[in-house]
């Protein structure tokens, strides 16, 4: 897991990588079906923070009550502000007002990295603002997701604050990991898992291809079958023989083979370890596109 500060100076973005991740301090309402909305999420998050600072300039600490109002511009669904004094005392946190007044400077992310210090360092930098990326667990989930949070310095009189709001990036950009996919068994000794299948992600990705992770045990094989579409195999580890219309192709880690549509294919693991490869289908794999050869 990777995290860090991304500070902006108006001329570009400078990435300072560090390690971090943790459980939902900021969020933004991100119900969207498009993959092109990441930029708009960043713009709206920055705007929310800047509008909050403008209201603080106007109303002082009286603005804090408005930030806590449910179903408002400032606090609705997963959108809310977190405001700290510059030394890390949480001053406004609408999702859990009972935590206001606590020292958050030592807050860590999912991996134990100093997330609180990232926020403070970003606010006290020369730019006085920037983005922090880290891993944070969504409410109701156990696996952390990447969060992207905008942090900006503000002040009311002599008191300096940092104002933040953020969003979960994977609500805009689909991500997955071999560690997180579920596997099923075919041909008795072959395990398959969908790393990517557009019919199984619950959103429109605008794609029509699939990527399966295939694991064949040593001495085992995938029986002969036909795909009505071309299929690409990229070998991750191990070695074996891929037969295309009975022509043998020796394959090993790093090899890529495109199997023509309607060709008879089968794969045998000839090594002492698992043979692993990605099977890429376009259009996405569908049962009606596969024919088992008797």
Coordinates of C-alpha atoms in Angstrom, one line a residue:
X1 CA 0.0 0.0 0.0
X2 CA 1.3 3.4 -0.9
X3 CA 0.4 6.9 0.3
X4 CA 1.9 10.4 0.4
X5 CA 1.5 14.1 -0.1
X6 CA 0.8 15.6 -3.5
X7 CA 1.3 19.3 -3.2
X8 CA 0.2 21.8 -5.9
X9 CA 1.7 25.1 -6.6
X10 CA -0.5 26.2 -9.4
X11 CA 2.1 25.2 -12.1
X12 CA 1.9 21.5 -11.7
X13 CA 1.8 18.5 -9.3
X14 CA 4.7 17.3 -7.3
X15 CA 4.4 13.8 -5.8
X16 CA 6.1 13.0 -2.5
X17 CA 5.5 9.3 -2.0
X18 CA 5.2 7.7 1.5
X19 CA 3.3 4.7 3.0
X20 CA -0.2 5.1 4.4
X21 CA -3.8 3.8 4.8
X22 CA -6.7 3.9 7.3
X23 CA -10.5 4.1 8.0
X24 CA -12.8 6.9 6.6
X25 CA -11.9 10.4 7.8
X26 CA -13.1 12.2 4.8
X27 CA -15.4 11.4 1.8
X28 CA -17.3 12.7 -1.1
X29 CA -20.5 11.7 -2.8
X30 CA -19.3 9.6 -5.7
X31 CA -22.2 7.8 -7.2
X32 CA -21.3 7.9 -10.9
X33 CA -21.3 5.6 -13.9
X34 CA -18.5 7.3 -15.9
X35 CA -14.8 6.7 -15.8
X36 CA -14.2 10.4 -16.8
X37 CA -15.5 11.8 -13.5
X38 CA -12.2 11.6 -11.6
X39 CA -11.2 15.1 -12.6
X40 CA -14.7 16.4 -11.7
X41 CA -14.4 14.8 -8.3
X42 CA -11.1 16.5 -7.7
X43 CA -12.6 19.9 -8.8
X44 CA -15.7 19.5 -6.6
X45 CA -13.6 18.5 -3.6
X46 CA -11.3 21.4 -3.9
X47 CA -14.3 23.7 -4.4
X48 CA -15.9 22.4 -1.2
X49 CA -12.8 23.0 0.8
X50 CA -12.3 26.5 -0.7
X51 CA -16.0 27.4 -0.1
X52 CA -15.7 26.2 3.5
X53 CA -12.6 28.5 4.0
X54 CA -14.5 31.4 2.5
X55 CA -17.4 30.8 4.9
X56 CA -14.9 30.7 7.8
X57 CA -13.4 34.0 6.7
X58 CA -16.9 35.4 6.7
X59 CA -18.5 33.9 9.8
X60 CA -15.5 32.7 11.9
X61 CA -16.2 29.7 14.1
X62 CA -20.0 30.2 13.7
X63 CA -19.5 28.5 10.3
X64 CA -18.6 25.2 12.1
X65 CA -22.3 24.7 13.0
X66 CA -23.2 24.9 9.4
X67 CA -20.6 22.3 8.5
X68 CA -22.2 19.8 10.9
X69 CA -25.7 20.2 9.4
X70 CA -26.9 16.9 7.9
X71 CA -28.3 16.9 4.3
X72 CA -26.5 20.1 3.6
X73 CA -23.9 21.1 1.0
X74 CA -21.2 20.3 3.6
X75 CA -22.5 17.0 5.0
X76 CA -24.5 14.6 2.9
X77 CA -24.0 10.9 2.0
X78 CA -20.2 10.4 2.0
X79 CA -19.4 14.1 1.6
X80 CA -18.2 16.0 4.7
X81 CA -15.4 18.1 6.0
X82 CA -12.8 17.4 8.6
X83 CA -11.3 20.5 10.2
X84 CA -8.3 20.5 12.6
X85 CA -6.3 23.1 14.4
X86 CA -2.9 23.3 12.7
X87 CA -1.4 21.2 15.5
X88 CA -3.9 18.4 15.0
X89 CA -6.9 19.0 17.3
X90 CA -10.0 17.8 15.5
X91 CA -12.5 20.7 15.6
X92 CA -15.2 19.7 13.1
X93 CA -16.1 16.2 12.2
X94 CA -19.8 15.9 11.4
X95 CA -19.9 12.1 11.0
X96 CA -18.8 11.7 14.7
X97 CA -19.1 15.0 16.6
X98 CA -18.1 13.1 19.8
X99 CA -14.6 12.8 18.4
X100 CA -14.2 16.6 18.2
X101 CA -11.6 17.9 20.5
X102 CA -9.4 14.9 20.2
X103 CA -5.8 15.1 19.1
X104 CA -5.7 13.6 15.6
X105 CA -2.1 14.4 14.9
X106 CA -1.0 10.9 15.6
X107 CA -3.7 9.3 13.4
X108 CA -2.3 6.5 11.3
X109 CA -3.6 4.8 8.2
X110 CA -4.4 1.1 7.6
X111 CA -0.7 0.3 7.4
X112 CA 0.3 2.4 10.4
X113 CA 1.8 5.3 8.4
X114 CA 1.6 8.8 10.0
X115 CA -1.5 10.1 8.1
X116 CA -2.1 12.9 10.7
X117 CA 1.4 14.2 10.1
X118 CA 0.9 14.0 6.3
X119 CA -2.1 16.4 6.7
X120 CA -0.2 18.8 9.0
X121 CA 2.9 18.8 6.8
X122 CA 0.8 19.5 3.7
X123 CA -1.0 22.4 5.3
X124 CA 2.2 23.9 6.7
X125 CA 4.1 23.5 3.4
X126 CA 5.1 26.5 1.4
X127 CA 2.1 26.0 -0.9
X128 CA -0.3 25.7 2.1
X129 CA -2.3 23.1 0.3
X130 CA -2.1 19.8 -1.5
X131 CA -3.5 16.3 -2.0
X132 CA -2.8 13.3 0.2
X133 CA -3.3 9.8 -1.1
X134 CA -3.6 6.8 1.3
X135 CA -5.4 3.5 2.0
X136 CA -8.5 3.8 4.1
X137 CA -11.3 1.3 4.9
X138 CA -14.8 2.2 3.7
X139 CA -17.6 1.9 6.2
X140 CA -18.9 -1.7 6.2
X141 CA -15.8 -3.0 4.4
X142 CA -12.7 -4.8 5.7
X143 CA -10.3 -4.3 2.7
X144 CA -8.8 -0.7 2.5
X145 CA -9.4 1.4 -0.6
X146 CA -7.4 4.3 -1.9
X147 CA -8.5 7.7 -0.7
X148 CA -7.5 11.1 -2.2
X149 CA -7.9 14.0 0.2
X150 CA -7.5 17.7 -0.4
X151 CA -5.9 19.6 2.5
X152 CA -5.7 23.4 2.8
X153 CA -4.5 25.8 5.5
X154 CA -7.0 28.4 6.8
X155 CA -7.2 30.8 9.7
X156 CA -9.7 32.5 11.9
X157 CA -7.9 35.4 13.7
X158 CA -4.7 34.1 15.2
X159 CA -5.9 30.5 15.1
X160 CA -4.7 28.4 12.1
X161 CA -6.6 25.4 10.9
X162 CA -6.4 22.8 8.2
X163 CA -9.5 21.9 6.2
X164 CA -9.9 18.6 4.4
X165 CA -12.3 16.7 2.2
X166 CA -11.7 13.6 0.0
X167 CA -13.1 10.7 -2.0
X168 CA -12.5 7.1 -2.7
X169 CA -10.6 6.8 -6.0
X170 CA -11.9 3.3 -6.8
X171 CA -15.4 4.7 -7.2
X172 CA -14.1 6.4 -10.3
X173 CA -11.3 4.2 -11.5
X174 CA -11.9 0.4 -11.2
X175 CA -9.1 -1.5 -9.5
X176 CA -8.7 -5.1 -8.5
X177 CA -6.0 -7.4 -7.2
X178 CA -5.2 -11.1 -7.4
X179 CA -5.3 -11.1 -3.6
X180 CA -9.0 -10.1 -3.7
X181 CA -10.6 -12.3 -6.4
X182 CA -12.6 -15.5 -5.8
X183 CA -11.5 -18.6 -7.6
X184 CA -13.5 -21.6 -8.9
X185 CA -12.4 -25.0 -10.2
X186 CA -12.7 -26.4 -13.7
X187 CA -11.3 -29.6 -15.2
X188 CA -10.8 -30.8 -11.6
X189 CA -7.3 -29.4 -11.1
X190 CA -7.5 -26.0 -12.7
X191 CA -8.4 -22.8 -10.7
X192 CA -9.8 -19.7 -12.4
X193 CA -10.6 -16.3 -11.0
X194 CA -12.0 -13.2 -12.8
X195 CA -9.5 -10.4 -12.4
X196 CA -11.7 -8.3 -14.7
X197 CA -15.1 -9.0 -16.2
X198 CA -17.3 -6.1 -17.1
X199 CA -20.5 -8.1 -16.2
X200 CA -19.3 -8.6 -12.6
X201 CA -18.2 -5.2 -11.5
X202 CA -21.5 -3.5 -11.0
X203 CA -20.8 -0.5 -13.1
X204 CA -20.3 0.4 -16.8
X205 CA -16.6 0.4 -17.5
X206 CA -17.0 1.1 -21.2
X207 CA -15.1 -2.1 -22.1
X208 CA -15.9 -5.5 -23.6
X209 CA -13.0 -7.7 -22.6
X210 CA -12.2 -9.9 -19.7
X211 CA -9.1 -11.1 -17.9
X212 CA -9.1 -14.4 -16.0
X213 CA -6.3 -15.7 -13.8
X214 CA -5.7 -19.3 -14.6
X215 CA -3.7 -21.8 -12.4
X216 CA -2.9 -25.3 -13.6
X217 CA -1.4 -27.7 -11.2
X218 CA 1.8 -29.6 -12.1
X219 CA 1.0 -32.5 -14.3
X220 CA -2.5 -31.3 -15.0
X221 CA -4.1 -29.8 -18.1
X222 CA -7.0 -27.8 -19.5
X223 CA -9.0 -30.1 -21.8
X224 CA -9.5 -29.3 -25.5
X225 CA -12.0 -26.5 -26.2
X226 CA -12.8 -23.8 -28.7
X227 CA -13.4 -20.1 -28.1
X228 CA -15.5 -18.4 -30.8
X229 CA -13.4 -15.3 -30.2
X230 CA -9.6 -14.8 -30.2
X231 CA -8.1 -15.4 -26.8
X232 CA -4.7 -14.1 -25.5
X233 CA -2.7 -16.0 -23.0
X234 CA 0.1 -14.2 -21.1
X235 CA 2.2 -16.6 -18.9
X236 CA 3.0 -15.3 -15.4
X237 CA 4.9 -18.2 -14.0
X238 CA 5.7 -21.9 -14.7
X239 CA 6.0 -23.7 -18.0
X240 CA 3.9 -25.8 -20.2
X241 CA 2.7 -26.6 -23.6
X242 CA -0.2 -24.8 -25.3
X243 CA -1.7 -26.8 -28.2
X244 CA -3.5 -24.8 -31.0
X245 CA -5.1 -27.1 -33.5
X246 CA -2.7 -29.8 -32.3
X247 CA 0.4 -27.6 -32.9
X248 CA 2.4 -27.5 -29.7
X249 CA 3.7 -24.1 -28.4
X250 CA 6.2 -24.3 -25.5
X251 CA 5.3 -21.5 -23.1
X252 CA 7.0 -20.1 -20.0
X253 CA 6.9 -17.0 -17.8
X254 CA 6.8 -13.8 -20.0
X255 CA 5.4 -15.5 -23.1
X256 CA 2.3 -14.2 -24.8
X257 CA 0.3 -16.1 -27.4
X258 CA -2.8 -15.0 -29.3
X259 CA -5.1 -18.0 -30.0
X260 CA -7.2 -17.5 -33.2
X261 CA -11.0 -17.6 -33.0
X262 CA -12.5 -21.1 -33.4
X263 CA -9.2 -22.9 -33.0
X264 CA -9.0 -26.0 -30.8
X265 CA -6.9 -25.2 -27.8
X266 CA -5.6 -27.1 -24.7
X267 CA -2.9 -26.4 -22.2
X268 CA -0.7 -28.8 -20.3
X269 CA 1.5 -28.0 -17.3
X270 CA 4.8 -29.8 -17.9
X271 CA 6.7 -28.2 -15.0
X272 CA 7.2 -28.9 -11.4
X273 CA 5.3 -25.8 -10.2
X274 CA 1.9 -24.2 -10.9
X275 CA 1.5 -22.8 -14.5
X276 CA -0.2 -19.4 -14.1
X277 CA -1.4 -17.2 -16.9
X278 CA -3.9 -14.5 -17.8
X279 CA -6.5 -15.4 -20.3
X280 CA -7.8 -12.3 -22.1
X281 CA -11.0 -12.5 -24.1
X282 CA -12.7 -9.9 -26.3
X283 CA -15.6 -9.8 -26.2
X284 CA -15.6 -10.7 -22.6
X285 CA -15.8 -14.4 -21.8
X286 CA -19.3 -15.9 -22.1
X287 CA -20.4 -19.5 -21.8
X288 CA -22.0 -19.4 -25.2
X289 CA -18.7 -18.5 -26.8
X290 CA -17.0 -21.7 -25.5
X291 CA -17.4 -25.2 -26.9
X292 CA -15.9 -28.2 -25.1
X293 CA -14.4 -30.7 -27.6
X294 CA -15.5 -34.2 -26.9

